[in-house]
PDB file of C-alpha atoms and ligand atoms in Angstrom:
ATOM      1  CA  MET D 891     -10.645   3.882  33.214  1.00  0.00           C
ATOM      2  CA  VAL D 892      -9.933   7.579  34.322  1.00  0.00           C
ATOM      3  CA  ASN D 893     -12.874   9.490  36.591  1.00  0.00           C
ATOM      4  CA  ALA D 894     -13.567  11.918  34.259  1.00  0.00           C
ATOM      5  CA  PRO D 895     -16.667  11.392  32.259  1.00  0.00           C
ATOM      6  CA  THR D 896     -16.605  12.522  28.734  1.00  0.00           C
ATOM      7  CA  VAL D 897     -19.809  13.889  27.981  1.00  0.00           C
ATOM      8  CA  ILE D 898     -20.546  14.128  24.278  1.00  0.00           C
ATOM      9  CA  CYS D 899     -23.185  16.108  22.770  1.00  0.00           C
ATOM     10  CA  VAL D 900     -25.609  15.204  19.991  1.00  0.00           C
ATOM     11  CA  GLY D 901     -28.498  16.137  18.563  1.00  0.00           C
ATOM     12  CA  MET D 902     -30.538  17.525  14.814  1.00  0.00           C
ATOM     13  CA  ALA D 903     -28.879  20.184  13.220  1.00  0.00           C
ATOM     14  CA  GLY D 904     -29.694  23.499  14.022  1.00  0.00           C
ATOM     15  CA  SER D 905     -30.887  21.507  18.535  1.00  0.00           C
ATOM     16  CA  GLY D 906     -27.620  23.769  20.376  1.00  0.00           C
ATOM     17  CA  LYS D 907     -25.126  21.499  20.084  1.00  0.00           C
ATOM     18  CA  THR D 908     -22.858  24.043  19.774  1.00  0.00           C
ATOM     19  CA  THR D 909     -24.240  26.506  21.855  1.00  0.00           C
ATOM     20  CA  PHE D 910     -24.988  24.325  24.632  1.00  0.00           C
ATOM     21  CA  MET D 911     -21.444  23.417  24.349  1.00  0.00           C
ATOM     22  CA  GLN D 912     -20.264  27.483  24.623  1.00  0.00           C
ATOM     23  CA  ARG D 913     -22.578  27.921  27.534  1.00  0.00           C
ATOM     24  CA  LEU D 914     -21.172  24.380  29.406  1.00  0.00           C
ATOM     25  CA  ASN D 915     -17.619  25.423  28.586  1.00  0.00           C
ATOM     26  CA  SER D 916     -18.374  28.419  30.329  1.00  0.00           C
ATOM     27  CA  HIS D 917     -20.972  26.877  33.915  1.00  0.00           C
ATOM     28  CA  LEU D 918     -18.061  24.589  34.868  1.00  0.00           C
ATOM     29  CA  HIS D 919     -14.896  27.797  34.437  1.00  0.00           C
ATOM     30  CA  SER D 920     -17.180  28.894  37.114  1.00  0.00           C
ATOM     31  CA  LYS D 921     -18.802  25.732  39.065  1.00  0.00           C
ATOM     32  CA  LYS D 922     -15.345  23.181  38.887  1.00  0.00           C
ATOM     33  CA  LYS D 923     -12.664  23.119  37.169  1.00  0.00           C
ATOM     34  CA  PRO D 924     -12.391  24.246  33.462  1.00  0.00           C
ATOM     35  CA  PRO D 925     -13.107  21.674  30.902  1.00  0.00           C
ATOM     36  CA  TYR D 926     -10.914  19.518  28.211  1.00  0.00           C
ATOM     37  CA  VAL D 927     -13.025  21.073  25.015  1.00  0.00           C
ATOM     38  CA  ILE D 928     -12.641  19.063  21.891  1.00  0.00           C
ATOM     39  CA  ASN D 929     -14.383  20.152  18.743  1.00  0.00           C
ATOM     40  CA  LEU D 930     -14.643  17.255  16.246  1.00  0.00           C
ATOM     41  CA  ASP D 931     -16.863  19.707  13.581  1.00  0.00           C
ATOM     42  CA  PRO D 932     -14.916  19.562  10.327  1.00  0.00           C
ATOM     43  CA  ALA D 933     -17.265  22.376   8.917  1.00  0.00           C
ATOM     44  CA  VAL D 934     -17.991  25.149  11.241  1.00  0.00           C
ATOM     45  CA  SER D 935     -16.717  28.291  10.130  1.00  0.00           C
ATOM     46  CA  LYS D 936     -16.775  29.411  14.080  1.00  0.00           C
ATOM     47  CA  VAL D 937     -16.183  27.274  17.405  1.00  0.00           C
ATOM     48  CA  PRO D 938     -18.081  30.230  20.263  1.00  0.00           C
ATOM     49  CA  PHE D 939     -15.014  28.157  22.562  1.00  0.00           C
ATOM     50  CA  GLY D 940     -11.456  28.089  22.955  1.00  0.00           C
ATOM     51  CA  CYS D 941     -10.634  23.854  22.432  1.00  0.00           C
ATOM     52  CA  ASN D 942      -8.005  21.526  22.855  1.00  0.00           C
ATOM     53  CA  ILE D 943      -8.546  19.682  20.234  1.00  0.00           C
ATOM     54  CA  ASP D 944      -9.977  20.756  17.695  1.00  0.00           C
ATOM     55  CA  ILE D 945     -10.447  19.484  14.599  1.00  0.00           C
ATOM     56  CA  ARG D 946      -9.981  21.755  12.433  1.00  0.00           C
ATOM     57  CA  ASP D 947      -6.227  22.116  12.733  1.00  0.00           C
ATOM     58  CA  SER D 948      -5.000  18.354  11.812  1.00  0.00           C
ATOM     59  CA  VAL D 949      -8.214  18.178   9.397  1.00  0.00           C
ATOM     60  CA  LYS D 950      -9.023  21.005   6.716  1.00  0.00           C
ATOM     61  CA  TYR D 951     -12.724  19.862   5.530  1.00  0.00           C
ATOM     62  CA  LYS D 952     -12.371  21.937   2.237  1.00  0.00           C
ATOM     63  CA  LYS D 953     -10.103  20.786   1.050  1.00  0.00           C
ATOM     64  CA  VAL D 954     -10.853  17.101   1.040  1.00  0.00           C
ATOM     65  CA  MET D 955     -13.613  18.609  -0.430  1.00  0.00           C
ATOM     66  CA  GLU D 956     -12.319  19.590  -2.880  1.00  0.00           C
ATOM     67  CA  GLU D 957      -9.324  16.544  -2.933  1.00  0.00           C
ATOM     68  CA  TYR D 958     -12.039  13.806  -3.005  1.00  0.00           C
ATOM     69  CA  ASN D 959     -14.719  15.692  -4.883  1.00  0.00           C
ATOM     70  CA  LEU D 960     -17.513  15.436  -2.298  1.00  0.00           C
ATOM     71  CA  GLY D 961     -20.451  16.539  -1.725  1.00  0.00           C
ATOM     72  CA  PRO D 962     -21.341  18.842   2.376  1.00  0.00           C
ATOM     73  CA  ASN D 963     -21.939  15.188   4.104  1.00  0.00           C
ATOM     74  CA  GLY D 964     -19.347  13.006   2.201  1.00  0.00           C
ATOM     75  CA  ALA D 965     -16.325  15.338   3.574  1.00  0.00           C
ATOM     76  CA  ILE D 966     -17.711  15.971   7.216  1.00  0.00           C
ATOM     77  CA  VAL D 967     -17.432  12.152   7.285  1.00  0.00           C
ATOM     78  CA  THR D 968     -13.607  11.324   5.066  1.00  0.00           C
ATOM     79  CA  SER D 969     -12.752  14.538   7.854  1.00  0.00           C
ATOM     80  CA  LEU D 970     -13.916  11.863  10.463  1.00  0.00           C
ATOM     81  CA  ASN D 971     -12.650   9.342   9.138  1.00  0.00           C
ATOM     82  CA  LEU D 972      -8.469  10.612   8.697  1.00  0.00           C
ATOM     83  CA  PHE D 973      -9.425  12.583  12.541  1.00  0.00           C
ATOM     84  CA  ALA D 974     -10.333   8.880  13.533  1.00  0.00           C
ATOM     85  CA  THR D 975      -6.871   7.399  12.092  1.00  0.00           C
ATOM     86  CA  LYS D 976      -5.226   9.315  14.724  1.00  0.00           C
ATOM     87  CA  ILE D 977      -7.532   9.018  18.558  1.00  0.00           C
ATOM     88  CA  ASP D 978      -4.962   6.694  20.062  1.00  0.00           C
ATOM     89  CA  GLN D 979      -3.069  10.268  19.705  1.00  0.00           C
ATOM     90  CA  VAL D 980      -5.958  11.979  20.850  1.00  0.00           C
ATOM     91  CA  ILE D 981      -6.626   9.488  23.301  1.00  0.00           C
ATOM     92  CA  ASN D 982      -3.634   9.979  25.193  1.00  0.00           C
ATOM     93  CA  LEU D 983      -2.967  13.619  25.163  1.00  0.00           C
ATOM     94  CA  VAL D 984      -6.482  13.149  27.299  1.00  0.00           C
ATOM     95  CA  GLU D 985      -5.667  11.014  29.502  1.00  0.00           C
ATOM     96  CA  LYS D 986      -1.883  12.287  30.435  1.00  0.00           C
ATOM     97  CA  ARG D 987      -4.016  15.860  31.391  1.00  0.00           C
ATOM     98  CA  ALA D 988      -6.888  14.274  32.945  1.00  0.00           C
ATOM     99  CA  ASP D 989      -6.018  15.385  36.944  1.00  0.00           C
ATOM    100  CA  ASN D 990      -6.763  19.195  35.514  1.00  0.00           C
ATOM    101  CA  PHE D 991      -9.787  19.363  34.527  1.00  0.00           C
ATOM    102  CA  SER D 992     -13.130  17.839  36.045  1.00  0.00           C
ATOM    103  CA  HIS D 993     -15.255  16.878  31.902  1.00  0.00           C
ATOM    104  CA  CYS D 994     -13.892  16.473  29.122  1.00  0.00           C
ATOM    105  CA  ILE D 995     -16.639  18.258  26.001  1.00  0.00           C
ATOM    106  CA  ILE D 996     -17.309  17.203  22.691  1.00  0.00           C
ATOM    107  CA  ASP D 997     -18.724  18.799  20.192  1.00  0.00           C
ATOM    108  CA  THR D 998     -20.041  16.711  17.321  1.00  0.00           C
ATOM    109  CA  PRO D 999     -21.189  18.429  13.500  1.00  0.00           C
ATOM    110  CA  GLY D1000     -24.097  19.594  13.031  1.00  0.00           C
ATOM    111  CA  GLN D1001     -25.338  17.798  10.483  1.00  0.00           C
ATOM    112  CA  ILE D1002     -26.038  13.783  14.045  1.00  0.00           C
ATOM    113  CA  GLU D1003     -26.190  11.157  10.878  1.00  0.00           C
ATOM    114  CA  CYS D1004     -22.301  12.573   9.848  1.00  0.00           C
ATOM    115  CA  PHE D1005     -21.194  11.185  13.124  1.00  0.00           C
ATOM    116  CA  ILE D1006     -23.798   8.659  15.139  1.00  0.00           C
ATOM    117  CA  TRP D1007     -24.206   6.561  11.941  1.00  0.00           C
ATOM    118  CA  SER D1008     -20.717   6.911  10.999  1.00  0.00           C
ATOM    119  CA  ALA D1009     -17.664   3.780  11.606  1.00  0.00           C
ATOM    120  CA  SER D1010     -15.004   6.913  12.610  1.00  0.00           C
ATOM    121  CA  GLY D1011     -17.736   8.110  14.403  1.00  0.00           C
ATOM    122  CA  ALA D1012     -18.241   4.810  16.423  1.00  0.00           C
ATOM    123  CA  ILE D1013     -14.712   4.296  16.884  1.00  0.00           C
ATOM    124  CA  ILE D1014     -14.031   7.735  17.967  1.00  0.00           C
ATOM    125  CA  THR D1015     -16.767   7.516  21.077  1.00  0.00           C
ATOM    126  CA  GLU D1016     -16.337   3.494  21.003  1.00  0.00           C
ATOM    127  CA  ALA D1017     -12.095   5.288  22.276  1.00  0.00           C
ATOM    128  CA  PHE D1018     -13.397   7.867  24.611  1.00  0.00           C
ATOM    129  CA  ALA D1019     -15.587   5.223  26.474  1.00  0.00           C
ATOM    130  CA  SER D1020     -13.212   2.326  27.421  1.00  0.00           C
ATOM    131  CA  THR D1021     -10.998   4.928  28.760  1.00  0.00           C
ATOM    132  CA  PHE D1022     -13.502   7.234  30.996  1.00  0.00           C
ATOM    133  CA  PRO D1023     -16.636   7.530  31.587  1.00  0.00           C
ATOM    134  CA  THR D1024     -18.454   8.523  28.892  1.00  0.00           C
ATOM    135  CA  ILE D1025     -21.890   9.638  28.961  1.00  0.00           C
ATOM    136  CA  ILE D1026     -24.426  10.648  25.641  1.00  0.00           C
ATOM    137  CA  ALA D1027     -26.111  14.487  26.086  1.00  0.00           C
ATOM    138  CA  TYR D1028     -29.064  14.050  23.363  1.00  0.00           C
ATOM    139  CA  ILE D1029     -29.772  17.691  23.214  1.00  0.00           C
ATOM    140  CA  ILE D1030     -33.271  18.311  21.894  1.00  0.00           C
ATOM    141  CA  ASP D1031     -34.839  21.056  20.427  1.00  0.00           C
ATOM    142  CA  THR D1032     -37.355  22.358  22.642  1.00  0.00           C
ATOM    143  CA  PRO D1033     -39.527  25.048  20.835  1.00  0.00           C
ATOM    144  CA  ARG D1034     -39.465  22.121  17.711  1.00  0.00           C
ATOM    145  CA  SER D1035     -40.664  18.530  19.479  1.00  0.00           C
ATOM    146  CA  SER D1036     -43.635  20.495  20.844  1.00  0.00           C
ATOM    147  CA  SER D1037     -45.856  19.032  18.506  1.00  0.00           C
ATOM    148  CA  PRO D1038     -46.419  15.448  19.454  1.00  0.00           C
ATOM    149  CA  THR D1039     -45.658  13.602  16.073  1.00  0.00           C
ATOM    150  CA  THR D1040     -42.470  15.975  15.855  1.00  0.00           C
ATOM    151  CA  PHE D1041     -41.959  14.523  20.110  1.00  0.00           C
ATOM    152  CA  ILE D1042     -42.224  10.929  19.385  1.00  0.00           C
ATOM    153  CA  SER D1043     -39.716  11.121  16.458  1.00  0.00           C
ATOM    154  CA  ASN D1044     -36.992  12.603  17.806  1.00  0.00           C
ATOM    155  CA  MET D1045     -37.508  10.399  20.719  1.00  0.00           C
ATOM    156  CA  LEU D1046     -36.706   7.264  18.695  1.00  0.00           C
ATOM    157  CA  TYR D1047     -34.361   8.953  17.374  1.00  0.00           C
ATOM    158  CA  ALA D1048     -31.820   8.772  20.820  1.00  0.00           C
ATOM    159  CA  CYS D1049     -33.459   5.870  21.101  1.00  0.00           C
ATOM    160  CA  SER D1050     -31.981   4.389  18.409  1.00  0.00           C
ATOM    161  CA  ILE D1051     -29.158   6.226  19.692  1.00  0.00           C
ATOM    162  CA  LEU D1052     -28.636   4.321  23.384  1.00  0.00           C
ATOM    163  CA  TYR D1053     -28.864   1.033  20.939  1.00  0.00           C
ATOM    164  CA  LYS D1054     -25.895   2.367  18.398  1.00  0.00           C
ATOM    165  CA  THR D1055     -23.908   3.669  21.608  1.00  0.00           C
ATOM    166  CA  LYS D1056     -24.604   1.741  23.833  1.00  0.00           C
ATOM    167  CA  LEU D1057     -23.428   4.745  26.239  1.00  0.00           C
ATOM    168  CA  PRO D1058     -25.832   5.966  29.176  1.00  0.00           C
ATOM    169  CA  MET D1059     -27.530   8.948  28.001  1.00  0.00           C
ATOM    170  CA  ILE D1060     -29.344  12.240  29.494  1.00  0.00           C
ATOM    171  CA  VAL D1061     -31.992  14.146  27.187  1.00  0.00           C
ATOM    172  CA  VAL D1062     -31.047  17.429  26.857  1.00  0.00           C
ATOM    173  CA  PHE D1063     -33.793  19.743  26.422  1.00  0.00           C
ATOM    174  CA  ASN D1064     -32.581  22.993  25.379  1.00  0.00           C
ATOM    175  CA  LYS D1065     -34.365  26.192  24.660  1.00  0.00           C
ATOM    176  CA  THR D1066     -36.983  26.587  27.596  1.00  0.00           C
ATOM    177  CA  ASP D1067     -35.963  30.342  27.584  1.00  0.00           C
ATOM    178  CA  VAL D1068     -38.542  29.567  23.755  1.00  0.00           C
ATOM    179  CA  GLU D1069     -40.624  27.290  25.591  1.00  0.00           C
ATOM    180  CA  LYS D1070     -40.813  25.006  29.231  1.00  0.00           C
ATOM    181  CA  ALA D1071     -40.571  21.741  29.228  1.00  0.00           C
ATOM    182  CA  ASP D1072     -42.875  20.788  31.064  1.00  0.00           C
ATOM    183  CA  PHE D1073     -45.426  18.977  28.087  1.00  0.00           C
ATOM    184  CA  ALA D1074     -42.120  17.083  27.352  1.00  0.00           C
ATOM    185  CA  LYS D1075     -42.230  15.757  31.128  1.00  0.00           C
ATOM    186  CA  GLU D1076     -45.207  14.764  31.282  1.00  0.00           C
ATOM    187  CA  TRP D1077     -45.506  12.916  28.046  1.00  0.00           C
ATOM    188  CA  MET D1078     -42.887  11.063  29.443  1.00  0.00           C
ATOM    189  CA  GLN D1079     -43.935  10.186  32.417  1.00  0.00           C
ATOM    190  CA  ASP D1080     -47.750   9.998  31.764  1.00  0.00           C
ATOM    191  CA  PHE D1081     -48.129   8.338  28.077  1.00  0.00           C
ATOM    192  CA  GLU D1082     -51.833   7.755  28.641  1.00  0.00           C
ATOM    193  CA  LYS D1083     -52.020  11.822  28.484  1.00  0.00           C
ATOM    194  CA  PHE D1084     -49.722  11.688  25.521  1.00  0.00           C
ATOM    195  CA  GLN D1085     -51.949   9.934  23.956  1.00  0.00           C
ATOM    196  CA  GLU D1086     -54.512  12.074  24.651  1.00  0.00           C
ATOM    197  CA  SER D1087     -52.376  15.506  22.986  1.00  0.00           C
ATOM    198  CA  LEU D1088     -51.897  12.708  19.444  1.00  0.00           C
ATOM    199  CA  ARG D1089     -55.806  12.726  19.342  1.00  0.00           C
ATOM    200  CA  THR D1090     -56.283  16.138  18.830  1.00  0.00           C
ATOM    201  CA  ASP D1091     -53.109  17.124  16.974  1.00  0.00           C
ATOM    202  CA  PRO D1092     -54.890  19.292  13.781  1.00  0.00           C
ATOM    203  CA  ASN D1093     -50.973  16.801  12.197  1.00  0.00           C
ATOM    204  CA  MET D1094     -52.948  13.733  13.092  1.00  0.00           C
ATOM    205  CA  ASN D1095     -56.044  14.551  10.598  1.00  0.00           C
ATOM    206  CA  GLY D1096     -58.072  12.303  13.554  1.00  0.00           C
ATOM    207  CA  GLU D1097     -56.286   9.519  12.769  1.00  0.00           C
ATOM    208  CA  PHE D1098     -56.774   8.850  16.471  1.00  0.00           C
ATOM    209  CA  SER D1099     -59.828  10.683  17.200  1.00  0.00           C
ATOM    210  CA  ASN D1100     -62.325   6.825  17.325  1.00  0.00           C
ATOM    211  CA  GLY D1101     -58.286   5.514  19.509  1.00  0.00           C
ATOM    212  CA  SER D1102     -59.223   2.490  16.780  1.00  0.00           C
ATOM    213  CA  GLY D1103     -57.194   2.156  13.155  1.00  0.00           C
ATOM    214  CA  TYR D1104     -53.303   1.372  11.862  1.00  0.00           C
ATOM    215  CA  MET D1105     -51.322   4.287  13.479  1.00  0.00           C
ATOM    216  CA  SER D1106     -53.306   4.008  17.380  1.00  0.00           C
ATOM    217  CA  SER D1107     -52.466   0.616  17.456  1.00  0.00           C
ATOM    218  CA  LEU D1108     -48.468   1.671  16.184  1.00  0.00           C
ATOM    219  CA  VAL D1109     -48.708   4.305  18.678  1.00  0.00           C
ATOM    220  CA  ASN D1110     -49.720   1.462  21.405  1.00  0.00           C
ATOM    221  CA  SER D1111     -46.975  -0.815  21.481  1.00  0.00           C
ATOM    222  CA  MET D1112     -44.476   1.836  20.250  1.00  0.00           C
ATOM    223  CA  SER D1113     -45.752   2.963  24.559  1.00  0.00           C
ATOM    224  CA  LEU D1114     -44.539  -0.355  26.181  1.00  0.00           C
ATOM    225  CA  MET D1115     -40.711   0.642  24.302  1.00  0.00           C
ATOM    226  CA  LEU D1116     -40.660   3.638  25.069  1.00  0.00           C
ATOM    227  CA  GLU D1117     -41.694   3.770  29.175  1.00  0.00           C
ATOM    228  CA  GLU D1118     -39.043   0.821  29.122  1.00  0.00           C
ATOM    229  CA  PHE D1119     -36.795   3.529  27.205  1.00  0.00           C
ATOM    230  CA  TYR D1120     -37.404   6.846  29.188  1.00  0.00           C
ATOM    231  CA  SER D1121     -36.647   4.174  31.969  1.00  0.00           C
ATOM    232  CA  THR D1122     -32.922   4.418  31.650  1.00  0.00           C
ATOM    233  CA  LEU D1123     -32.648   8.239  31.143  1.00  0.00           C
ATOM    234  CA  ASP D1124     -32.328  11.550  32.991  1.00  0.00           C
ATOM    235  CA  VAL D1125     -34.165  14.233  31.456  1.00  0.00           C
ATOM    236  CA  VAL D1126     -32.884  18.260  31.944  1.00  0.00           C
ATOM    237  CA  ALA D1127     -34.265  21.050  30.734  1.00  0.00           C
ATOM    238  CA  CYS D1128     -32.260  24.118  29.889  1.00  0.00           C
ATOM    239  CA  SER D1129     -30.895  27.227  28.027  1.00  0.00           C
ATOM    240  CA  ALA D1130     -28.510  27.499  26.656  1.00  0.00           C
ATOM    241  CA  TYR D1131     -28.729  31.223  26.542  1.00  0.00           C
ATOM    242  CA  THR D1132     -29.845  31.805  30.203  1.00  0.00           C
ATOM    243  CA  GLY D1133     -27.991  28.998  31.021  1.00  0.00           C
ATOM    244  CA  GLU D1134     -31.172  27.975  33.508  1.00  0.00           C
ATOM    245  CA  GLY D1135     -30.901  23.600  33.886  1.00  0.00           C
ATOM    246  CA  PHE D1136     -27.404  23.804  34.121  1.00  0.00           C
ATOM    247  CA  ASP D1137     -26.817  23.055  37.433  1.00  0.00           C
ATOM    248  CA  ASP D1138     -29.033  20.396  36.610  1.00  0.00           C
ATOM    249  CA  PHE D1139     -27.267  18.891  33.794  1.00  0.00           C
ATOM    250  CA  LEU D1140     -23.955  18.671  35.779  1.00  0.00           C
ATOM    251  CA  ASN D1141     -26.552  16.660  38.953  1.00  0.00           C
ATOM    252  CA  ALA D1142     -27.137  14.351  36.311  1.00  0.00           C
ATOM    253  CA  ILE D1143     -23.551  14.075  35.167  1.00  0.00           C
ATOM    254  CA  ASP D1144     -22.906  12.867  38.260  1.00  0.00           C
ATOM    255  CA  LYS D1145     -25.242   9.898  38.738  1.00  0.00           C
ATOM    256  CA  LYS D1146     -24.361   8.849  35.052  1.00  0.00           C
ATOM    257  CA  THR D1147     -20.777   8.603  36.331  1.00  0.00           C
ATOM    258  CA  GLU D1148     -21.650   6.929  38.721  1.00  0.00           C
ATOM    259  CA  GLU D1149     -23.524   4.384  37.707  1.00  0.00           C
ATOM    260  CA  TYR D1150     -20.701   3.822  35.108  1.00  0.00           C
ATOM    261  CA  ASN D1151     -18.497   3.113  37.276  1.00  0.00           C
ATOM    262  CA  GLU D1152     -21.014   0.341  38.588  1.00  0.00           C
ATOM    263  CA  VAL D1153     -21.855  -1.041  35.087  1.00  0.00           C
ATOM    264  CA  TYR D1154     -18.959  -0.431  33.766  1.00  0.00           C
TER     265      TYR D1154
HETATM  266  P1  LIG F 123     -25.716  23.489  16.618  1.00  0.00           P
HETATM  267  O1  LIG F 123     -26.078  22.083  15.416  1.00  0.00           O
HETATM  268  O2  LIG F 123     -26.579  21.848  16.994  1.00  0.00           O
HETATM  269  O3  LIG F 123     -24.660  23.156  16.708  1.00  0.00           O
HETATM  270  O4  LIG F 123     -26.812  24.670  17.252  1.00  0.00           O
HETATM  271  P2  LIG F 123     -26.016  25.973  17.109  1.00  0.00           P
HETATM  272  O5  LIG F 123     -25.769  25.767  19.115  1.00  0.00           O
HETATM  273  O6  LIG F 123     -25.788  26.667  16.466  1.00  0.00           O
HETATM  274  O7  LIG F 123     -28.060  26.429  17.290  1.00  0.00           O
HETATM  275  C1  LIG F 123     -28.914  26.534  16.066  1.00  0.00           C
HETATM  276  C2  LIG F 123     -29.758  28.159  16.428  1.00  0.00           C
HETATM  277  O8  LIG F 123     -30.116  27.134  17.793  1.00  0.00           O
HETATM  278  C3  LIG F 123     -28.587  29.221  16.253  1.00  0.00           C
HETATM  279  O9  LIG F 123     -29.006  30.025  15.695  1.00  0.00           O
HETATM  280  C4  LIG F 123     -28.578  29.543  18.516  1.00  0.00           C
HETATM  281  O10 LIG F 123     -28.422  30.890  18.150  1.00  0.00           O
HETATM  282  C5  LIG F 123     -30.319  29.243  18.848  1.00  0.00           C
HETATM  283  N1  LIG F 123     -30.253  28.689  20.174  1.00  0.00           N
HETATM  284  C6  LIG F 123     -28.675  27.344  20.211  1.00  0.00           C
HETATM  285  N2  LIG F 123     -29.596  27.357  22.368  1.00  0.00           N
HETATM  286  C7  LIG F 123     -30.197  28.090  21.744  1.00  0.00           C
HETATM  287  C8  LIG F 123     -31.179  28.403  23.090  1.00  0.00           C
HETATM  288  O11 LIG F 123     -30.314  28.158  24.790  1.00  0.00           O
HETATM  289  N3  LIG F 123     -32.024  28.981  23.008  1.00  0.00           N
HETATM  290  C9  LIG F 123     -32.680  29.741  21.894  1.00  0.00           C
HETATM  291  N4  LIG F 123     -33.459  30.928  22.430  1.00  0.00           N
HETATM  292  N5  LIG F 123     -31.058  29.564  21.444  1.00  0.00           N
HETATM  293  C10 LIG F 123     -30.884  28.924  21.403  1.00  0.00           C
HETATM  294 MG1  LIG F 124     -22.767  23.133  15.919  1.00  0.00          MG
END
């Protein structure tokens, strides 16, 4: 196992993966060794950071769309499939350079399902995980997760990714320049506070007002499962715009890498 950790950035479309990558890249340049940078989004028009490997160099997304008569998401998955057939060469290339970088950082397609729920996404992830300590950074749009209902959807999605990849995960609350993530940390530490917010959430139409009924009982049961899930996570709040929180993120990576080397 090579020692330099690989960080795979995943998250809902628009959560800020690419902007996070850009900031992480410049942060590592200034604080540690430059990272090894990989772009796996075939459909992006401009990548705002220098890449060592860019899927767009080997797979032409628009041509894939025309040639196979596919829509946007089908073309992304097919592009990833084509790239995955060469993953051995990619891993060899990264491994050869491993002495020269501190971290390998990977951006993934805007639509999270294209990567996480595709066979090629799994093949690529597993290829890295068998060679490098590989950590999933799950990027969350904090301002869009500040209502209890969107928050819990995001957390359940994060949990499903943990099950799918079985890799250590850091939950990154991004865009703290717009909204601080204190509410999220509080909800993750104290489920009663979360339930209280749910009770007063106008989206719930009073479902929780008397603490009974189907939704209340569902949320109570979920609390047990989420508590267990939260206990394995590291949580970081940051802003890809201002750079706030990126030292914390690197510390979380160090911690997860240590754990990784003990477990895997
Ligand atoms: P991706 O689809 O996950 O790769 O998301 P992008 O990196 O393309 O970002 C989506 C949108 O969120 C863009 O308009 C970004 O400028 C914006 N964005 C990303 N990070 C931040 C941040 O830290 N703060 C703010 N305010 N906006 C951000
Ligand atoms: Mg992107």
